[in-house]
Amino acid sequence: MSTAPEQPAEPSAQVTVTLDSCAKEDAGTVLDVLRASFTGDRAAEDAPGEAPDGGPIVWSATFDVSRTLAEPGGAPRLIDPVTLTAQGGYRAVDRLRQGLAESFAVTVIGTASGDQEQEAGFRLENR
């Protein structure tokens, strides 16, 4: 049996996620759920931190949603609802939303469509 080397993700399967205006603990919870489901560009040790001056901060990561690694276990809890922005191909953004819906109540709060990709805003809440 021959194994092919792991290929880089197709650009159409990549989704960039940004989180802002939330507690670092909530950002960490959301990113942990996504890391459990999809391959990302951030190591597990790369946990959200605080801005040095205590000001606002944005956390971002890119995920390859071409395949699901595992279903998230347990029921993660958020301190407050979280707003997440996802940018990528239409199918990829929808697949990311479905992955998030395994752990959170997800409400689409807006979309902006382009030629081959979209930006979508999701509100995540505890179930």
Short mmCIF file of C-alpha atoms in Angstrom, two decimals:
data_model
loop_
_atom_site.label_atom_id
_atom_site.label_comp_id
_atom_site.label_asym_id
_atom_site.label_seq_id
_atom_site.Cartn_x
_atom_site.Cartn_y
_atom_site.Cartn_z
CA MET A 1 0.00 0.00 0.00
CA SER A 2 1.33 3.40 -0.90
CA THR A 3 0.56 6.58 0.94
CA ALA A 4 0.52 9.92 -0.76
CA PRO A 5 2.14 12.83 1.03
CA GLU A 6 -0.29 15.10 2.78
CA GLN A 7 -1.42 17.77 0.36
CA PRO A 8 -1.98 21.38 1.41
CA ALA A 9 -5.59 22.39 1.76
CA GLU A 10 -7.41 23.63 -1.29
CA PRO A 11 -7.94 27.37 -0.93
CA SER A 12 -11.68 26.79 -1.33
CA ALA A 13 -11.64 24.65 1.84
CA GLN A 14 -9.98 27.26 4.03
CA VAL A 15 -11.94 29.58 6.30
CA THR A 16 -10.45 32.49 8.19
CA VAL A 17 -12.12 33.05 11.54
CA THR A 18 -11.93 36.24 13.60
CA LEU A 19 -13.23 36.83 17.10
CA ASP A 20 -13.32 40.16 18.88
CA SER A 21 -15.27 41.88 21.63
CA CYS A 22 -15.31 38.74 23.77
CA ALA A 23 -13.47 37.39 26.79
CA LYS A 24 -10.23 35.57 26.06
CA GLU A 25 -11.72 32.50 27.76
CA ASP A 26 -14.64 32.49 25.31
CA ALA A 27 -12.28 32.97 22.36
CA GLY A 28 -10.25 30.03 23.65
CA THR A 29 -13.35 27.86 23.99
CA VAL A 30 -14.47 28.57 20.42
CA LEU A 31 -10.99 28.06 18.96
CA ASP A 32 -10.61 24.79 20.92
CA VAL A 33 -13.88 23.49 19.46
CA LEU A 34 -12.75 24.40 15.95
CA ARG A 35 -9.29 22.84 16.48
CA ALA A 36 -10.93 19.61 17.64
CA SER A 37 -12.96 19.45 14.42
CA PHE A 38 -10.66 20.89 11.76
CA THR A 39 -6.98 21.36 11.02
CA GLY A 40 -5.94 24.91 11.86
CA ASP A 41 -2.92 27.12 11.52
CA ARG A 42 -2.52 27.63 15.27
CA ALA A 43 -1.05 25.21 17.79
CA ALA A 44 -3.13 24.21 20.81
CA GLU A 45 -0.64 26.05 23.02
CA ASP A 46 -1.36 29.27 21.12
CA ALA A 47 -4.11 30.35 23.51
CA PRO A 48 -5.77 33.76 23.29
CA GLY A 49 -4.14 36.35 25.50
CA GLU A 50 -4.76 39.89 26.64
CA ALA A 51 -3.64 43.07 24.88
CA PRO A 52 -0.60 44.49 26.71
CA ASP A 53 -2.37 47.78 27.40
CA GLY A 54 -5.73 46.17 28.23
CA GLY A 55 -7.27 47.52 25.00
CA PRO A 56 -9.38 45.61 22.51
CA ILE A 57 -7.90 42.60 20.79
CA VAL A 58 -8.83 40.42 17.81
CA TRP A 59 -8.08 36.70 17.64
CA SER A 60 -7.86 34.99 14.28
CA ALA A 61 -7.09 31.56 12.84
CA THR A 62 -7.50 29.76 9.54
CA PHE A 63 -9.07 26.30 9.36
CA ASP A 64 -9.11 23.65 6.66
CA VAL A 65 -12.68 22.35 6.64
CA SER A 66 -12.17 19.81 3.84
CA ARG A 67 -12.46 17.00 6.38
CA THR A 68 -13.64 16.66 9.95
CA LEU A 69 -11.03 15.37 12.40
CA ALA A 70 -13.49 14.52 15.17
CA GLU A 71 -16.76 15.65 16.65
CA PRO A 72 -16.16 17.97 19.61
CA GLY A 73 -16.68 16.20 22.91
CA GLY A 74 -18.61 17.51 25.88
CA ALA A 75 -20.65 20.65 26.05
CA PRO A 76 -18.37 23.70 26.03
CA ARG A 77 -19.70 26.70 27.94
CA LEU A 78 -19.35 30.34 27.01
CA ILE A 79 -19.35 33.14 29.58
CA ASP A 80 -21.24 35.40 27.15
CA PRO A 81 -22.47 35.07 23.56
CA VAL A 82 -19.64 35.34 21.04
CA THR A 83 -19.67 36.98 17.61
CA LEU A 84 -17.50 35.22 15.06
CA THR A 85 -16.71 36.31 11.51
CA ALA A 86 -15.90 33.61 8.94
CA GLN A 87 -14.48 34.31 5.51
CA GLY A 88 -14.01 31.71 2.77
CA GLY A 89 -15.75 29.80 0.02
CA TYR A 90 -19.50 29.36 0.29
CA ARG A 91 -19.37 25.62 1.06
CA ALA A 92 -16.43 26.04 3.41
CA VAL A 93 -18.16 28.72 5.49
CA ASP A 94 -21.29 26.58 5.68
CA ARG A 95 -19.25 23.56 6.75
CA LEU A 96 -17.61 25.64 9.49
CA ARG A 97 -21.07 26.78 10.66
CA GLN A 98 -22.21 23.15 10.80
CA GLY A 99 -19.15 22.25 12.85
CA LEU A 100 -19.85 25.06 15.30
CA ALA A 101 -23.50 23.96 15.54
CA GLU A 102 -22.33 20.65 17.04
CA SER A 103 -21.36 22.57 20.19
CA PHE A 104 -23.21 25.90 20.19
CA ALA A 105 -26.49 27.48 19.20
CA VAL A 106 -25.48 29.34 16.03
CA THR A 107 -27.37 32.29 14.58
CA VAL A 108 -26.36 33.84 11.27
CA ILE A 109 -26.28 37.59 11.89
CA GLY A 110 -25.20 38.72 8.45
CA THR A 111 -23.47 37.79 5.23
CA ALA A 112 -21.62 39.59 2.47
CA SER A 113 -21.25 37.72 -0.78
CA GLY A 114 -18.47 37.97 -3.30
CA ASP A 115 -17.81 36.21 -6.58
CA GLN A 116 -16.41 33.01 -5.08
CA GLU A 117 -16.37 33.58 -1.36
CA GLN A 118 -18.41 35.08 1.39
CA GLU A 119 -18.06 36.65 4.78
CA ALA A 120 -20.56 35.55 7.39
CA GLY A 121 -21.18 36.69 10.95
CA PHE A 122 -22.33 34.13 13.50
CA ARG A 123 -23.56 34.62 17.02
CA LEU A 124 -22.62 31.67 19.23
CA GLU A 125 -24.47 30.92 22.43
CA ASN A 126 -24.71 28.07 24.91
CA ARG A 127 -27.32 25.48 24.09
#
